[in-house]
Amino acid sequence: MSAITGAAALRGLTVLFVGVAFAYVFSVLMRQWMRWRGRGASSRRILSTVTFWVISALVFAAAITVVFPSINPVDILGGLGVISVAAGIAFQTVLGNMFAGIVILSRDSFRVGDQVKVGENAGTITEIHLSSTAIRTFDGQLVIVPNTIMHSSQVVVQTGFERVRTVVPVELSSLADFDRAQLIAEEVMADLDFVMNEPAPRAMFSSVGVESVTMDLLFWSGSKKLESREATDIIIRSVVKALQSAGIELATTGLEALRAGGSI
């Protein structure tokens, strides 16, 4: 290896300074572009940071070859390849989570604030890191999910759209006036604040039992868990009360479920 000259060192520092400045400007522009495309904050922050460090590493390698002309860039790349293989073997799980995190952030299928269900865990995403995703469950627990699981498992994004449909079955007596029950249920649901009028709520019969007929209450509400639960609660209370006031007889199983505090 030849001795370092002042001119070579100056050229190397110039390459390093200009290259790092370029990496910074490029990462900022990339972040603004992703913001314009509607990407989530975590996606913008992490992907732009990764891009900055990748470009900076390449610039550093270029600066080394400028300072030490005897060093072949191919040798540097070969050394990096050996180091990468060794690191991949030693930190297989960590790197797997990181690459899964990059894929997740690139797709931007879910973001901080979305309500999701992954396996047995359901809640709100509070943070998306490069190696893991933090979920605050609906009962207040913090769950850290490795990104390999988030990438390979089925993830249900409840808030992926602005509204969701809910179906509540109501058991009517086989002797009830079905047409009247259907009309009452639809009129009641249409007047409730938590229920969206477009598409309009519907009451439709789905099955017949020995002494009962099942009428499904189909309605759309906000996609958040609390919004759909509040809509379900007020619909059960309002529809059942209206049916009973109109003399529409519920099936015995449905009444027993209500008295026990369960859902119909």
PDB file of C-alpha atoms in Angstrom, residues 35-217:
ATOM      1  CA  ARG A  35     -44.911  12.125   1.356  1.00  0.00           C
ATOM      2  CA  TRP A  36     -46.364  13.326  -1.968  1.00  0.00           C
ATOM      3  CA  ARG A  37     -47.218   9.712  -2.808  1.00  0.00           C
ATOM      4  CA  GLY A  38     -49.117   9.391   0.493  1.00  0.00           C
ATOM      5  CA  ARG A  39     -46.690   7.035   2.232  1.00  0.00           C
ATOM      6  CA  GLY A  40     -46.817   6.618   6.010  1.00  0.00           C
ATOM      7  CA  ALA A  41     -44.443   8.491   8.330  1.00  0.00           C
ATOM      8  CA  SER A  42     -42.572   5.323   9.386  1.00  0.00           C
ATOM      9  CA  SER A  43     -42.100   4.279   5.776  1.00  0.00           C
ATOM     10  CA  ARG A  44     -40.735   7.706   4.824  1.00  0.00           C
ATOM     11  CA  ARG A  45     -38.390   7.939   7.792  1.00  0.00           C
ATOM     12  CA  ILE A  46     -36.872   4.455   7.693  1.00  0.00           C
ATOM     13  CA  LEU A  47     -36.551   4.007   3.923  1.00  0.00           C
ATOM     14  CA  SER A  48     -34.935   7.422   3.470  1.00  0.00           C
ATOM     15  CA  THR A  49     -32.526   6.681   6.337  1.00  0.00           C
ATOM     16  CA  VAL A  50     -31.558   3.303   4.871  1.00  0.00           C
ATOM     17  CA  THR A  51     -31.007   4.944   1.481  1.00  0.00           C
ATOM     18  CA  PHE A  52     -28.779   7.604   3.066  1.00  0.00           C
ATOM     19  CA  TRP A  53     -26.538   5.039   4.760  1.00  0.00           C
ATOM     20  CA  VAL A  54     -26.294   2.798   1.694  1.00  0.00           C
ATOM     21  CA  ILE A  55     -25.185   5.710  -0.495  1.00  0.00           C
ATOM     22  CA  SER A  56     -22.808   6.929   2.242  1.00  0.00           C
ATOM     23  CA  ALA A  57     -21.210   3.476   2.461  1.00  0.00           C
ATOM     24  CA  LEU A  58     -20.620   3.424  -1.298  1.00  0.00           C
ATOM     25  CA  VAL A  59     -19.184   6.945  -1.148  1.00  0.00           C
ATOM     26  CA  PHE A  60     -16.856   5.924   1.687  1.00  0.00           C
ATOM     27  CA  ALA A  61     -15.602   2.990  -0.382  1.00  0.00           C
ATOM     28  CA  ALA A  62     -15.021   5.332  -3.321  1.00  0.00           C
ATOM     29  CA  ALA A  63     -13.114   7.762  -1.072  1.00  0.00           C
ATOM     30  CA  ILE A  64     -10.861   4.923   0.127  1.00  0.00           C
ATOM     31  CA  THR A  65      -9.924   4.058  -3.452  1.00  0.00           C
ATOM     32  CA  VAL A  66      -9.104   7.722  -4.104  1.00  0.00           C
ATOM     33  CA  VAL A  67      -6.841   7.974  -1.048  1.00  0.00           C
ATOM     34  CA  PHE A  68      -5.251   4.564  -1.738  1.00  0.00           C
ATOM     35  CA  PRO A  69      -5.079   4.169  -5.533  1.00  0.00           C
ATOM     36  CA  SER A  70      -3.478   0.739  -5.160  1.00  0.00           C
ATOM     37  CA  ILE A  71      -6.709  -0.621  -3.683  1.00  0.00           C
ATOM     38  CA  ASN A  72      -8.945  -2.112  -6.353  1.00  0.00           C
ATOM     39  CA  PRO A  73     -12.682  -1.341  -5.980  1.00  0.00           C
ATOM     40  CA  VAL A  74     -13.350  -4.977  -6.844  1.00  0.00           C
ATOM     41  CA  ASP A  75     -11.326  -6.013  -3.790  1.00  0.00           C
ATOM     42  CA  ILE A  76     -13.442  -3.747  -1.591  1.00  0.00           C
ATOM     43  CA  LEU A  77     -16.651  -5.208  -2.983  1.00  0.00           C
ATOM     44  CA  GLY A  78     -15.264  -8.704  -2.501  1.00  0.00           C
ATOM     45  CA  GLY A  79     -14.403  -7.929   1.109  1.00  0.00           C
ATOM     46  CA  LEU A  80     -17.854  -6.509   1.696  1.00  0.00           C
ATOM     47  CA  GLY A  81     -19.329  -9.662   0.186  1.00  0.00           C
ATOM     48  CA  VAL A  82     -17.397 -11.893   2.592  1.00  0.00           C
ATOM     49  CA  ILE A  83     -18.401  -9.709   5.539  1.00  0.00           C
ATOM     50  CA  SER A  84     -22.033  -9.776   4.390  1.00  0.00           C
ATOM     51  CA  VAL A  85     -22.054 -13.580   4.194  1.00  0.00           C
ATOM     52  CA  ALA A  86     -20.473 -13.902   7.643  1.00  0.00           C
ATOM     53  CA  ALA A  87     -22.909 -11.380   9.124  1.00  0.00           C
ATOM     54  CA  GLY A  88     -25.816 -13.128   7.430  1.00  0.00           C
ATOM     55  CA  ILE A  89     -24.887 -16.431   9.049  1.00  0.00           C
ATOM     56  CA  ALA A  90     -24.236 -14.911  12.474  1.00  0.00           C
ATOM     57  CA  PHE A  91     -27.272 -12.628  12.524  1.00  0.00           C
ATOM     58  CA  GLN A  92     -29.705 -14.557  10.356  1.00  0.00           C
ATOM     59  CA  THR A  93     -32.782 -13.776  12.462  1.00  0.00           C
ATOM     60  CA  VAL A  94     -31.922 -10.098  12.918  1.00  0.00           C
ATOM     61  CA  LEU A  95     -31.181  -9.538   9.239  1.00  0.00           C
ATOM     62  CA  GLY A  96     -34.279 -11.515   8.268  1.00  0.00           C
ATOM     63  CA  ASN A  97     -36.411  -9.186  10.374  1.00  0.00           C
ATOM     64  CA  MET A  98     -34.683  -6.133   8.904  1.00  0.00           C
ATOM     65  CA  PHE A  99     -35.193  -7.208   5.293  1.00  0.00           C
ATOM     66  CA  ALA A 100     -38.813  -8.080   6.094  1.00  0.00           C
ATOM     67  CA  GLY A 101     -39.166  -4.606   7.604  1.00  0.00           C
ATOM     68  CA  ILE A 102     -37.837  -2.998   4.422  1.00  0.00           C
ATOM     69  CA  VAL A 103     -40.347  -4.981   2.342  1.00  0.00           C
ATOM     70  CA  ILE A 104     -43.209  -4.043   4.698  1.00  0.00           C
ATOM     71  CA  LEU A 105     -42.291  -0.359   4.622  1.00  0.00           C
ATOM     72  CA  SER A 106     -41.893  -0.423   0.841  1.00  0.00           C
ATOM     73  CA  ARG A 107     -45.367  -1.897   0.373  1.00  0.00           C
ATOM     74  CA  ASP A 108     -46.911   0.451   2.960  1.00  0.00           C
ATOM     75  CA  SER A 109     -49.883  -1.914   3.350  1.00  0.00           C
ATOM     76  CA  PHE A 110     -50.409  -0.730   6.921  1.00  0.00           C
ATOM     77  CA  ARG A 111     -49.045   2.143   8.958  1.00  0.00           C
ATOM     78  CA  VAL A 112     -48.948   3.601  12.469  1.00  0.00           C
ATOM     79  CA  GLY A 113     -52.508   4.116  13.736  1.00  0.00           C
ATOM     80  CA  ASP A 114     -54.036   1.243  11.761  1.00  0.00           C
ATOM     81  CA  GLN A 115     -55.980  -1.395  13.674  1.00  0.00           C
ATOM     82  CA  VAL A 116     -54.836  -4.889  12.718  1.00  0.00           C
ATOM     83  CA  LYS A 117     -55.157  -8.537  13.689  1.00  0.00           C
ATOM     84  CA  VAL A 118     -52.074 -10.778  13.505  1.00  0.00           C
ATOM     85  CA  GLY A 119     -52.584 -14.304  14.771  1.00  0.00           C
ATOM     86  CA  GLU A 120     -54.111 -14.025  18.236  1.00  0.00           C
ATOM     87  CA  ASN A 121     -53.140 -10.373  18.645  1.00  0.00           C
ATOM     88  CA  ALA A 122     -55.474  -7.540  17.664  1.00  0.00           C
ATOM     89  CA  GLY A 123     -54.957  -3.864  18.330  1.00  0.00           C
ATOM     90  CA  THR A 124     -53.534  -0.573  17.085  1.00  0.00           C
ATOM     91  CA  ILE A 125     -50.081  -0.243  15.523  1.00  0.00           C
ATOM     92  CA  THR A 126     -48.083   2.240  17.590  1.00  0.00           C
ATOM     93  CA  GLU A 127     -44.652   1.924  15.956  1.00  0.00           C
ATOM     94  CA  ILE A 128     -43.082   0.282  12.913  1.00  0.00           C
ATOM     95  CA  HIS A 129     -39.349  -0.303  13.266  1.00  0.00           C
ATOM     96  CA  LEU A 130     -36.909  -1.877  10.848  1.00  0.00           C
ATOM     97  CA  SER A 131     -36.929  -5.198  12.746  1.00  0.00           C
ATOM     98  CA  SER A 132     -40.272  -5.242  14.590  1.00  0.00           C
ATOM     99  CA  THR A 133     -43.756  -3.760  14.817  1.00  0.00           C
ATOM    100  CA  ALA A 134     -45.338  -2.620  18.089  1.00  0.00           C
ATOM    101  CA  ILE A 135     -49.060  -3.251  18.605  1.00  0.00           C
ATOM    102  CA  ARG A 136     -51.145  -1.975  21.506  1.00  0.00           C
ATOM    103  CA  THR A 137     -53.907  -4.540  21.958  1.00  0.00           C
ATOM    104  CA  PHE A 138     -57.488  -3.496  22.627  1.00  0.00           C
ATOM    105  CA  ASP A 139     -57.092  -4.563  26.264  1.00  0.00           C
ATOM    106  CA  GLY A 140     -54.048  -2.293  26.721  1.00  0.00           C
ATOM    107  CA  GLN A 141     -51.117  -4.700  26.349  1.00  0.00           C
ATOM    108  CA  LEU A 142     -47.997  -3.958  24.298  1.00  0.00           C
ATOM    109  CA  VAL A 143     -47.074  -6.701  21.828  1.00  0.00           C
ATOM    110  CA  ILE A 144     -43.795  -6.608  19.875  1.00  0.00           C
ATOM    111  CA  VAL A 145     -44.143  -8.645  16.678  1.00  0.00           C
ATOM    112  CA  PRO A 146     -41.001  -9.504  14.641  1.00  0.00           C
ATOM    113  CA  ASN A 147     -41.298  -8.236  11.088  1.00  0.00           C
ATOM    114  CA  THR A 148     -40.721 -11.714   9.660  1.00  0.00           C
ATOM    115  CA  ILE A 149     -44.058 -12.684  11.236  1.00  0.00           C
ATOM    116  CA  MET A 150     -45.727  -9.491  10.004  1.00  0.00           C
ATOM    117  CA  HIS A 151     -44.451 -10.283   6.509  1.00  0.00           C
ATOM    118  CA  SER A 152     -45.203 -14.019   6.358  1.00  0.00           C
ATOM    119  CA  SER A 153     -48.472 -14.150   8.344  1.00  0.00           C
ATOM    120  CA  GLN A 154     -51.959 -13.082   7.359  1.00  0.00           C
ATOM    121  CA  VAL A 155     -52.512  -9.527   8.600  1.00  0.00           C
ATOM    122  CA  VAL A 156     -56.104  -8.288   8.752  1.00  0.00           C
ATOM    123  CA  VAL A 157     -56.134  -4.485   8.504  1.00  0.00           C
ATOM    124  CA  GLN A 158     -59.499  -3.467   9.943  1.00  0.00           C
ATOM    125  CA  THR A 159     -58.921   0.202   9.146  1.00  0.00           C
ATOM    126  CA  GLY A 160     -57.677  -0.468   5.619  1.00  0.00           C
ATOM    127  CA  PHE A 161     -60.863   1.181   4.360  1.00  0.00           C
ATOM    128  CA  GLU A 162     -63.054   3.887   5.859  1.00  0.00           C
ATOM    129  CA  ARG A 163     -65.990   1.581   6.629  1.00  0.00           C
ATOM    130  CA  VAL A 164     -66.698  -2.050   7.451  1.00  0.00           C
ATOM    131  CA  ARG A 165     -69.821  -4.185   7.304  1.00  0.00           C
ATOM    132  CA  THR A 166     -71.157  -5.970  10.360  1.00  0.00           C
ATOM    133  CA  VAL A 167     -73.769  -8.725  10.520  1.00  0.00           C
ATOM    134  CA  VAL A 168     -75.876  -9.227  13.660  1.00  0.00           C
ATOM    135  CA  PRO A 169     -78.199 -12.273  13.666  1.00  0.00           C
ATOM    136  CA  VAL A 170     -81.565 -11.965  15.421  1.00  0.00           C
ATOM    137  CA  GLU A 171     -83.592 -15.094  16.183  1.00  0.00           C
ATOM    138  CA  LEU A 172     -87.317 -14.595  15.566  1.00  0.00           C
ATOM    139  CA  SER A 173     -90.099 -16.944  16.516  1.00  0.00           C
ATOM    140  CA  SER A 174     -91.322 -19.048  13.595  1.00  0.00           C
ATOM    141  CA  LEU A 175     -94.797 -17.548  14.258  1.00  0.00           C
ATOM    142  CA  ALA A 176     -93.618 -13.917  13.894  1.00  0.00           C
ATOM    143  CA  ASP A 177     -94.697 -11.578  11.099  1.00  0.00           C
ATOM    144  CA  PHE A 178     -91.504 -11.661   9.039  1.00  0.00           C
ATOM    145  CA  ASP A 179     -92.357  -8.874   6.596  1.00  0.00           C
ATOM    146  CA  ARG A 180     -93.238  -6.507   9.408  1.00  0.00           C
ATOM    147  CA  ALA A 181     -90.147  -7.463  11.412  1.00  0.00           C
ATOM    148  CA  GLN A 182     -87.945  -6.801   8.403  1.00  0.00           C
ATOM    149  CA  LEU A 183     -89.541  -3.404   7.760  1.00  0.00           C
ATOM    150  CA  ILE A 184     -89.238  -2.331  11.411  1.00  0.00           C
ATOM    151  CA  ALA A 185     -85.586  -3.395  11.636  1.00  0.00           C
ATOM    152  CA  GLU A 186     -84.592  -1.512   8.485  1.00  0.00           C
ATOM    153  CA  GLU A 187     -86.438   1.648   9.532  1.00  0.00           C
ATOM    154  CA  VAL A 188     -84.832   1.610  12.979  1.00  0.00           C
ATOM    155  CA  MET A 189     -81.302   1.067  11.627  1.00  0.00           C
ATOM    156  CA  ALA A 190     -81.698   3.839   9.043  1.00  0.00           C
ATOM    157  CA  ASP A 191     -82.342   6.399  11.813  1.00  0.00           C
ATOM    158  CA  LEU A 192     -79.304   5.556  13.963  1.00  0.00           C
ATOM    159  CA  ASP A 193     -76.301   7.915  14.020  1.00  0.00           C
ATOM    160  CA  PHE A 194     -73.618   5.225  14.149  1.00  0.00           C
ATOM    161  CA  VAL A 195     -74.944   3.473  11.028  1.00  0.00           C
ATOM    162  CA  MET A 196     -74.038   4.670   7.539  1.00  0.00           C
ATOM    163  CA  ASN A 197     -76.931   5.228   5.159  1.00  0.00           C
ATOM    164  CA  GLU A 198     -74.879   4.413   2.057  1.00  0.00           C
ATOM    165  CA  PRO A 199     -75.025   1.493   1.476  1.00  0.00           C
ATOM    166  CA  ALA A 200     -78.356   1.339   3.270  1.00  0.00           C
ATOM    167  CA  PRO A 201     -78.714  -1.069   6.213  1.00  0.00           C
ATOM    168  CA  ARG A 202     -80.626  -4.235   5.383  1.00  0.00           C
ATOM    169  CA  ALA A 203     -82.500  -6.931   7.269  1.00  0.00           C
ATOM    170  CA  MET A 204     -82.402 -10.291   5.485  1.00  0.00           C
ATOM    171  CA  PHE A 205     -83.429 -13.795   6.496  1.00  0.00           C
ATOM    172  CA  SER A 206     -80.645 -16.351   6.394  1.00  0.00           C
ATOM    173  CA  SER A 207     -81.723 -19.619   8.050  1.00  0.00           C
ATOM    174  CA  VAL A 208     -84.658 -21.560   9.482  1.00  0.00           C
ATOM    175  CA  GLY A 209     -84.592 -23.536  12.724  1.00  0.00           C
ATOM    176  CA  VAL A 210     -87.101 -25.860  14.360  1.00  0.00           C
ATOM    177  CA  GLU A 211     -89.014 -23.050  16.061  1.00  0.00           C
ATOM    178  CA  SER A 212     -87.107 -19.982  14.884  1.00  0.00           C
ATOM    179  CA  VAL A 213     -86.044 -18.004  11.832  1.00  0.00           C
ATOM    180  CA  THR A 214     -82.776 -16.046  11.724  1.00  0.00           C
ATOM    181  CA  MET A 215     -82.931 -12.461  10.485  1.00  0.00           C
ATOM    182  CA  ASP A 216     -79.513 -10.928   9.809  1.00  0.00           C
ATOM    183  CA  LEU A 217     -79.046  -7.200  10.396  1.00  0.00           C
TER     184      LEU A 217
END
